[in-house]
PDB file of C-alpha atoms in Angstrom:
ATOM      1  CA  UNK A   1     106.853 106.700  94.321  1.00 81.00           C
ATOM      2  CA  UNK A   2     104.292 107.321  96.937  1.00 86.00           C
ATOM      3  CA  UNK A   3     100.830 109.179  96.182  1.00 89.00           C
ATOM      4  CA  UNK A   4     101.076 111.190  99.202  1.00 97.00           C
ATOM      5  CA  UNK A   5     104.643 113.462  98.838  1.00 97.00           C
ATOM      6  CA  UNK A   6     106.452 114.204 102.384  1.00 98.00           C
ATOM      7  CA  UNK A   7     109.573 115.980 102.930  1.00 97.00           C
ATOM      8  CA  UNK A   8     112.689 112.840 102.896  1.00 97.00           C
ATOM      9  CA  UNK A   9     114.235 114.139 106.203  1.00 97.00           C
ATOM     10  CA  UNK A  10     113.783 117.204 108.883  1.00 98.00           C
ATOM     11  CA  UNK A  11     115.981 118.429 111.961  1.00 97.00           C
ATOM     12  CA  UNK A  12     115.681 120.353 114.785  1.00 96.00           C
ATOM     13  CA  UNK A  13     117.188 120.972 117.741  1.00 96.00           C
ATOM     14  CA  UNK A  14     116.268 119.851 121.417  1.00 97.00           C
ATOM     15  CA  UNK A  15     113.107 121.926 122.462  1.00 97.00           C
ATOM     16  CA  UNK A  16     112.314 123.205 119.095  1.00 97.00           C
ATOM     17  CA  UNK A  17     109.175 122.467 117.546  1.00 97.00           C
ATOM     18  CA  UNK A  18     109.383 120.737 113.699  1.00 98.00           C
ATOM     19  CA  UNK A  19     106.295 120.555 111.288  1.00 98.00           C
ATOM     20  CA  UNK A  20     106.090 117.757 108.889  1.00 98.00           C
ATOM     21  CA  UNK A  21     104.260 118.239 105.946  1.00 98.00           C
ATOM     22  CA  UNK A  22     101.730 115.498 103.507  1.00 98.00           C
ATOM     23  CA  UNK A  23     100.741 116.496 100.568  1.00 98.00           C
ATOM     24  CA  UNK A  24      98.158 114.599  98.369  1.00 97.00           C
ATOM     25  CA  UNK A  25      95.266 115.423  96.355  1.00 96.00           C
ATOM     26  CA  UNK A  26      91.246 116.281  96.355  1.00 95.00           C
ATOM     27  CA  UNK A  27      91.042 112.143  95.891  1.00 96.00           C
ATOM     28  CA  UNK A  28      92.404 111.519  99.324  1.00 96.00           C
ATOM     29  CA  UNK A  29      93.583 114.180 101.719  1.00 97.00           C
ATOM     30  CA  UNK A  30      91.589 116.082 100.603  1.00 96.00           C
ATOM     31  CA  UNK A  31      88.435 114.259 101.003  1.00 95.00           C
ATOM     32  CA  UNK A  32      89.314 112.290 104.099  1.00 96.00           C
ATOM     33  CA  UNK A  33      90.494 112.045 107.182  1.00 96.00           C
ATOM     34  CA  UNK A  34      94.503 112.082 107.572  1.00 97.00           C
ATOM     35  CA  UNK A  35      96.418 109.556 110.279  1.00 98.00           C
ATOM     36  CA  UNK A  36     100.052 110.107 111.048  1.00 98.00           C
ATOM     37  CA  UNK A  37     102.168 107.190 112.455  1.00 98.00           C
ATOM     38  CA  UNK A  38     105.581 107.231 114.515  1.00 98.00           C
ATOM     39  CA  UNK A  39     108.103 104.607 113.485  1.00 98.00           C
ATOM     40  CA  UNK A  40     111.275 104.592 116.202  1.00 97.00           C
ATOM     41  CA  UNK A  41     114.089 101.939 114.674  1.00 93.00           C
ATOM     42  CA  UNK A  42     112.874  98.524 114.614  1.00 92.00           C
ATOM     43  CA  UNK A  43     109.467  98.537 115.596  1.00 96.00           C
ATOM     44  CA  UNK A  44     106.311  98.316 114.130  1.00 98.00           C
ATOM     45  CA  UNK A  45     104.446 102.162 113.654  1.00 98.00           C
ATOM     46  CA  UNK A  46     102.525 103.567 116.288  1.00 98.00           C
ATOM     47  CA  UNK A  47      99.232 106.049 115.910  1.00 97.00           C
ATOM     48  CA  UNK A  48     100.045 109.534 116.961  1.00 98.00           C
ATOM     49  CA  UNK A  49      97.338 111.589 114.868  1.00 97.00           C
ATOM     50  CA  UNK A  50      94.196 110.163 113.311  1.00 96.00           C
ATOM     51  CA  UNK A  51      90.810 112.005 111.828  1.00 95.00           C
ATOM     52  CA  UNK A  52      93.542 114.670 110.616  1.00 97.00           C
ATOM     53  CA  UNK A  53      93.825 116.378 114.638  1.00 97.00           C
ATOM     54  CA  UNK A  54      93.267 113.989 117.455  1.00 97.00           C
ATOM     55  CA  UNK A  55      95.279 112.257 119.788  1.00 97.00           C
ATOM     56  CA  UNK A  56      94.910 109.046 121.236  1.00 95.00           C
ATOM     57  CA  UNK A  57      94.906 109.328 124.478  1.00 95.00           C
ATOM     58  CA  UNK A  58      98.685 107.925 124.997  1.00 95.00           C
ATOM     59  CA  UNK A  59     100.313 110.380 122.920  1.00 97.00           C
ATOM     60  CA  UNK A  60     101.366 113.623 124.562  1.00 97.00           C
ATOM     61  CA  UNK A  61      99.860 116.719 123.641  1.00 95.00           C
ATOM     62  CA  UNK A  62     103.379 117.857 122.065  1.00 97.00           C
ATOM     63  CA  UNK A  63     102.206 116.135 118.945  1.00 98.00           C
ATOM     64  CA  UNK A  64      99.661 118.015 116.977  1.00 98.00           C
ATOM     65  CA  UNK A  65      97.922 118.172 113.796  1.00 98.00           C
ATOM     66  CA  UNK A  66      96.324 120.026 111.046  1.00 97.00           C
ATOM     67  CA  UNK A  67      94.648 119.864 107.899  1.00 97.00           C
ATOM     68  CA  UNK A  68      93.957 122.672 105.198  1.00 93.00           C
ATOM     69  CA  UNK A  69      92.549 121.103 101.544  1.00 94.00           C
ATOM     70  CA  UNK A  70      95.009 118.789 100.241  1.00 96.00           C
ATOM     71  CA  UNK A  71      97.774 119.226 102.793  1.00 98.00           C
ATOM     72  CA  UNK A  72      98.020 117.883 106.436  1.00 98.00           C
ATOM     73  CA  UNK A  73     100.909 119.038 109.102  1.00 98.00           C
ATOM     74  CA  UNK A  74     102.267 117.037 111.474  1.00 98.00           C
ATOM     75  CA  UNK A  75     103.502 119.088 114.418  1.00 98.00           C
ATOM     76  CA  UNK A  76     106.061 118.146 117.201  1.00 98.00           C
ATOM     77  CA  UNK A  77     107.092 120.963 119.986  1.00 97.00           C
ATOM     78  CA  UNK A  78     109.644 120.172 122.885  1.00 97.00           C
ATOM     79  CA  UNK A  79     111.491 118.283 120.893  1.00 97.00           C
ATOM     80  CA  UNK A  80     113.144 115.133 122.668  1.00 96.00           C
ATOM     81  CA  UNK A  81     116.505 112.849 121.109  1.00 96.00           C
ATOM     82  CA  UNK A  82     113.444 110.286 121.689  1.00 95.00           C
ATOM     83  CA  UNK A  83     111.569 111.514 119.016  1.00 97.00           C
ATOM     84  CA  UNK A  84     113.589 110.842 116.438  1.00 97.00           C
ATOM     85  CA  UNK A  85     112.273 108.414 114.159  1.00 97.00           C
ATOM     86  CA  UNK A  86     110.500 108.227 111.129  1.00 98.00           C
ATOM     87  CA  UNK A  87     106.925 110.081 110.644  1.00 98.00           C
ATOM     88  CA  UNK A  88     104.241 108.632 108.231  1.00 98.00           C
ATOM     89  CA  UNK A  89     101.221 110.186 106.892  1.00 98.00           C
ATOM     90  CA  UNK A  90      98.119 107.655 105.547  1.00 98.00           C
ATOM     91  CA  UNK A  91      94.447 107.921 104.436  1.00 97.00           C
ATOM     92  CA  UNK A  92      92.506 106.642 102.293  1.00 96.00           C
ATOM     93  CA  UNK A  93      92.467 106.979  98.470  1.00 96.00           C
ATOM     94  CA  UNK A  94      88.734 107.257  97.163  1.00 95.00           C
ATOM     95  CA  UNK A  95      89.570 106.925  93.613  1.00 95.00           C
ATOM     96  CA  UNK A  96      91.632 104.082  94.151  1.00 94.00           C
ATOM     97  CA  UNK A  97      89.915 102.013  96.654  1.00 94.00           C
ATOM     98  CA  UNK A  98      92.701 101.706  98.451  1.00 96.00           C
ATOM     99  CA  UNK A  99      94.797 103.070 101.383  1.00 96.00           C
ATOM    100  CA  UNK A 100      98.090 105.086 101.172  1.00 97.00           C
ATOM    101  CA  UNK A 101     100.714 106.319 102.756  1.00 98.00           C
ATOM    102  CA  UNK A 102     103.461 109.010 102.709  1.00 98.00           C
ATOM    103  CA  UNK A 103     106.817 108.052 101.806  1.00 97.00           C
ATOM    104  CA  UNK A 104     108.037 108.968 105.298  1.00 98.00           C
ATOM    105  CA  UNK A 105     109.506 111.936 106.463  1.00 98.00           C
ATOM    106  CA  UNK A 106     112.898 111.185 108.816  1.00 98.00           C
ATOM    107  CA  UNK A 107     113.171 113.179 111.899  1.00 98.00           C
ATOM    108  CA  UNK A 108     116.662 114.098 113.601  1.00 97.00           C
ATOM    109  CA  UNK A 109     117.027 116.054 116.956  1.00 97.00           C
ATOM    110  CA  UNK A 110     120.155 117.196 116.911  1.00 89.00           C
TER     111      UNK A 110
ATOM    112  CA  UNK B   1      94.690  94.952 126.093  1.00 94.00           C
ATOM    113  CA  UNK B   2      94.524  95.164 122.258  1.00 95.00           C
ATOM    114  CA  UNK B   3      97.213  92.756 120.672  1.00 97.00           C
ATOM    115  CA  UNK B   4      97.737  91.719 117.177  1.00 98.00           C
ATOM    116  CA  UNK B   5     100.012  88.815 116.077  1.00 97.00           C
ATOM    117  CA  UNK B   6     101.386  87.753 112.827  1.00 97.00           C
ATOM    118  CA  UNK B   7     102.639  84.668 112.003  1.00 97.00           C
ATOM    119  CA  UNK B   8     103.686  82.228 109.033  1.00 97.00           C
ATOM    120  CA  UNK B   9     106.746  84.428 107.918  1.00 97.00           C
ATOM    121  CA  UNK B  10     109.593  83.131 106.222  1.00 97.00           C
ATOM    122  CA  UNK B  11     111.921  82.346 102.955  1.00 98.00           C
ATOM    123  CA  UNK B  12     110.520  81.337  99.850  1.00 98.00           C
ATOM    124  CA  UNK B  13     111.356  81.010  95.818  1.00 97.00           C
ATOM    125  CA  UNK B  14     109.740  83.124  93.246  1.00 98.00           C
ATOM    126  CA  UNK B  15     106.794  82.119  92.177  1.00 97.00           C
ATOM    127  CA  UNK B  16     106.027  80.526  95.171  1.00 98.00           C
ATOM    128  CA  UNK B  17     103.066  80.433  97.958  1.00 98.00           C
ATOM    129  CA  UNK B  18     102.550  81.971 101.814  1.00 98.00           C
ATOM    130  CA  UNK B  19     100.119  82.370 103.978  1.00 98.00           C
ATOM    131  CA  UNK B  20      99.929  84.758 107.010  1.00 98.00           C
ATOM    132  CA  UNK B  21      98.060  84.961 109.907  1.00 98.00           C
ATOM    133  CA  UNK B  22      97.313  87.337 112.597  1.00 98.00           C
ATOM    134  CA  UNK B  23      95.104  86.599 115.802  1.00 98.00           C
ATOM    135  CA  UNK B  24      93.669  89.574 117.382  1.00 98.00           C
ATOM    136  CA  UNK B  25      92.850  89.714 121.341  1.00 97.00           C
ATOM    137  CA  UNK B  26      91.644  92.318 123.493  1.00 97.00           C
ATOM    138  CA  UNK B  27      88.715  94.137 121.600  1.00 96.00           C
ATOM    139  CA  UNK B  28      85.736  92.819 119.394  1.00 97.00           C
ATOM    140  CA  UNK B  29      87.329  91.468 116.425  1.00 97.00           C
ATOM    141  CA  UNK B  30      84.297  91.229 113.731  1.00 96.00           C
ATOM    142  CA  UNK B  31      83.462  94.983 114.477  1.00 96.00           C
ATOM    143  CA  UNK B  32      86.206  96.603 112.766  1.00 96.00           C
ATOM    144  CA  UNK B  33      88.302  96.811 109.701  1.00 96.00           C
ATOM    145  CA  UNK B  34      91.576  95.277 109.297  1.00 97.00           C
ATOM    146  CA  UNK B  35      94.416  96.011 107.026  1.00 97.00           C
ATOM    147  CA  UNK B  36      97.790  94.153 105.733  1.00 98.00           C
ATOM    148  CA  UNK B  37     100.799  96.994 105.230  1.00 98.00           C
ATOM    149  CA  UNK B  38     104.333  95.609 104.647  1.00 98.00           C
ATOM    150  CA  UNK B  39     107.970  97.335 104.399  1.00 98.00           C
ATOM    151  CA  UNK B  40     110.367  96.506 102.259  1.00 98.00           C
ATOM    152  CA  UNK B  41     113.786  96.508 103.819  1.00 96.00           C
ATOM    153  CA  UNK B  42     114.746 100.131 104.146  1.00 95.00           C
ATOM    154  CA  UNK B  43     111.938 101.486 102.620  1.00 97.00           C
ATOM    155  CA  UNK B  44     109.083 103.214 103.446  1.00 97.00           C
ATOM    156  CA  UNK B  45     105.303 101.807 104.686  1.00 98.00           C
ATOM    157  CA  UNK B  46     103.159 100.200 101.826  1.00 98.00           C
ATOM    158  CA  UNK B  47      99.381  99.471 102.610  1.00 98.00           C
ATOM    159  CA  UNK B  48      98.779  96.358 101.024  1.00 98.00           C
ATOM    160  CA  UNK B  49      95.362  95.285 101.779  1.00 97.00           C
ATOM    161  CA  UNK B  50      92.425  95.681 103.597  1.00 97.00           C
ATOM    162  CA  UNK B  51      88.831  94.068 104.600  1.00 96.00           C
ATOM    163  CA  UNK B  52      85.544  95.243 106.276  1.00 95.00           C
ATOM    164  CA  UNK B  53      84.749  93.719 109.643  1.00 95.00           C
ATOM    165  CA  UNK B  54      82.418  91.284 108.422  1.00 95.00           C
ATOM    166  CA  UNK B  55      84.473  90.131 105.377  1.00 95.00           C
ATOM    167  CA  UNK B  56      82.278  91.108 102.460  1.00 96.00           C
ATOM    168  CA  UNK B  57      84.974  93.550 101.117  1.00 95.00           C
ATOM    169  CA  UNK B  58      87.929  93.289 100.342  1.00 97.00           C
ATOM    170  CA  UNK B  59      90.633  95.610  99.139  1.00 96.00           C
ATOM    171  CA  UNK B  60      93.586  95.726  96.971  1.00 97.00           C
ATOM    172  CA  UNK B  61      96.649  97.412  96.664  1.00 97.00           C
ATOM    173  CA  UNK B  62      97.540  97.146  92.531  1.00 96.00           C
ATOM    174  CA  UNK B  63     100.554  96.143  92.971  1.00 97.00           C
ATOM    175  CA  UNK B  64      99.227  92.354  94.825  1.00 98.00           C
ATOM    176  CA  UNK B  65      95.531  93.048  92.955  1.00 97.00           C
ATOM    177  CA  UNK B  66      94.992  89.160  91.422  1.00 97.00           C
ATOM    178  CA  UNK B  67      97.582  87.448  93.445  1.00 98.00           C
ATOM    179  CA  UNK B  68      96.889  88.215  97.088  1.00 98.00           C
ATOM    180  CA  UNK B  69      93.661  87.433  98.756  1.00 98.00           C
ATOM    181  CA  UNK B  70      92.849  88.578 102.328  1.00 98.00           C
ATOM    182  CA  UNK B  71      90.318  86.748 104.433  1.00 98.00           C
ATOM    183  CA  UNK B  72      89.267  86.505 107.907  1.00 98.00           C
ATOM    184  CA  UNK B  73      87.628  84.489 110.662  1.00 98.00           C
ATOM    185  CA  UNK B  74      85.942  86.287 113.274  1.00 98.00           C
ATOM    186  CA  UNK B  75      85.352  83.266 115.229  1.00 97.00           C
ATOM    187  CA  UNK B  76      89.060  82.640 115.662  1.00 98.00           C
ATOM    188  CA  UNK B  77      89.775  85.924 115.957  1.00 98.00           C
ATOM    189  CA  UNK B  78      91.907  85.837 113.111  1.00 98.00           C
ATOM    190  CA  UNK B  79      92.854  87.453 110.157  1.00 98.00           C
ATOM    191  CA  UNK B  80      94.708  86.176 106.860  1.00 98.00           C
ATOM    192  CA  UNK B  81      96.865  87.220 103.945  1.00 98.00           C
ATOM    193  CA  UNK B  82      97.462  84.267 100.933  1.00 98.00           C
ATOM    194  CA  UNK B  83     100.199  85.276  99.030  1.00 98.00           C
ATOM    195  CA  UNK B  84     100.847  83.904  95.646  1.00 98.00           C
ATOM    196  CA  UNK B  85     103.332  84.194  92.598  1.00 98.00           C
ATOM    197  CA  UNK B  86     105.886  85.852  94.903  1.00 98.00           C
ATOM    198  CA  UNK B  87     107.947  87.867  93.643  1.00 98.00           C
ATOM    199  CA  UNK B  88     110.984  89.742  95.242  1.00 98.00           C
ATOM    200  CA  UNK B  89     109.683  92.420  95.094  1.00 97.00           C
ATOM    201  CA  UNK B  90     107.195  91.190  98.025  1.00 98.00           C
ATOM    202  CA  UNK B  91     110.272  90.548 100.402  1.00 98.00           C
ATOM    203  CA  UNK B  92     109.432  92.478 103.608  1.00 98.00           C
ATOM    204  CA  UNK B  93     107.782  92.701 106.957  1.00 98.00           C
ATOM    205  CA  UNK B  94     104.127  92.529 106.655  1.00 98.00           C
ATOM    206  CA  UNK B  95     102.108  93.467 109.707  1.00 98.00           C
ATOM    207  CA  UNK B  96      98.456  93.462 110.598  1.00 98.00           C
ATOM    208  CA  UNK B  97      97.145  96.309 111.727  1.00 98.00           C
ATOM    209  CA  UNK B  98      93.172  97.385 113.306  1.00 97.00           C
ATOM    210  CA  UNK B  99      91.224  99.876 111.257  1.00 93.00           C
ATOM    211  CA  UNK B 100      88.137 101.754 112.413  1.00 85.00           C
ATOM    212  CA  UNK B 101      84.768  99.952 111.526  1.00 79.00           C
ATOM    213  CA  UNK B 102      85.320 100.896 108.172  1.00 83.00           C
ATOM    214  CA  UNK B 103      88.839 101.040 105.977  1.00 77.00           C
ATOM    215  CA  UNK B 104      90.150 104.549 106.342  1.00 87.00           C
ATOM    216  CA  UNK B 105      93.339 104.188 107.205  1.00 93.00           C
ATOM    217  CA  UNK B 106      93.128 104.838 110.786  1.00 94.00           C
ATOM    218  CA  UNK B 107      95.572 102.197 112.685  1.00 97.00           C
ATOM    219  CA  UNK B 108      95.489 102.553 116.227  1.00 95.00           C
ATOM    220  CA  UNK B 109      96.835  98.782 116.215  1.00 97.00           C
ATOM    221  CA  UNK B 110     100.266  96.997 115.028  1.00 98.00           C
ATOM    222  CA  UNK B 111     101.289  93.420 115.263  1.00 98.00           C
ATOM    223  CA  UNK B 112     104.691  92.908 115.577  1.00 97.00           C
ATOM    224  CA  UNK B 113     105.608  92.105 111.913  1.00 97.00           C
ATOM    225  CA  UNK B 114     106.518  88.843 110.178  1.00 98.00           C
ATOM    226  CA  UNK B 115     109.365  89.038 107.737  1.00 98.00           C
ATOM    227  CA  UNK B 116     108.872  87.283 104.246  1.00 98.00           C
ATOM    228  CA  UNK B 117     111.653  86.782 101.972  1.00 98.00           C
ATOM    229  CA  UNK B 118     111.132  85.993  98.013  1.00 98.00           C
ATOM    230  CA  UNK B 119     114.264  84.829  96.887  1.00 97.00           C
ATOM    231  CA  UNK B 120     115.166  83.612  93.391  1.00 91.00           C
TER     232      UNK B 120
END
């Protein structure tokens, strides 16, 4: 079971826009920053989101995200069959000493 | 161009010994963290371990806490992940990945992976 709780699966349809939510506590998301990581099948995770809202430069600005106390959002719009894939969420656990991740939140564009 | 790559994958009995390897390339390797995170067939990410750029710390997920150590060589670029008392439990790919200058989770990095099977 994974200390930060995402939704097992979303869907939306071509063009749509999907949030993804990561929910944790005042021990990590809540007291630091919030990373988000695209998986596609069979490759190794790339960055999309880190210090809870920016970009890397490589990652269109269709992905977006957001932070409010223990909670972060993960936000596609325009949504492309090339996004699907599976969506992590990671920080750091304070209490723990140690990082963590969401259990992963798979996306389907139907 | 930032690369990462693992290496010394493979099959081995329970309660045996591996050690992994990843050579970094394309950035300054002794300024920033670095982190071991594996998947288990199927399953989701798991951040294993992780250490500060210049080695002093070192950080444990509980689940490897006592039988993993993670070390690394900035002079060779290179980072490392002894595994003992495998169980199967540890069968998956394990990749490297770069952290900011300090461990927060913040992986704008991946290796490719190296798959390690614990079979008994």
């Amino acid at each position: 079971q994974s200390v930060l709780t995402q939704p097992p699966s979303v869907s939306a349809a071509p063009g749509q826009k999907v949030s993804i939510s990561c929910s944790g506590s005042s021990s990590d998301i809540g007291n630091n920053f919030v990373s988000w990581y695209q998986q596609l099948p069979g490759t190794a995770p790339k960055l999309l989101i880190y210090d809870d809202n920016k970009r890397p430069s490589v990652i269109p600005d269709r992905f977006s995200g957001s932070k409010s106390a223990t909670s972060a959002t993960l936000g596609i719009s325009g949504l492309q069959t090339g996004d699907e894939a599976d969506y992590y969420c990671g920080t750091w656990h304070s209490s723990l000493g140690a990082g963590v991740f969401g259990g992963g939140t798979k996306l389907t564009v139907l | 161009e930032v690369q990462l790559l693992e290496s010394g994958g493979g099959l081995v009995q329970t309660g045996g010994s591996l050690r992994l390897s990843c050579v970094a390339s394309g950035f300054t390797f002794g300024s920033y963290a670095m982190s071991w995170v594996r998947q288990a067939p199927g399953k989701g990410l798991e951040w294993v371990s992780a250490i500060s750029g210049s080695g002093a710390n070192t950080f444990y997920a509980g689940s490897v806490k006592g039988r993993f150590t993670t070390s690394r060589d900035n002079y060779l670029k290179t980072l490392y992940l002894q595994m003992n008392s495998l169980t199967v439990e540890d069968t998956a790919v394990y990749y490297c990945a770069k952290d900011d200058f300090y461990a927060v989770v913040n992986f704008d990095c991946w290796g490719q992976g190296t798959l390690v099977t614990v079979s008994s």
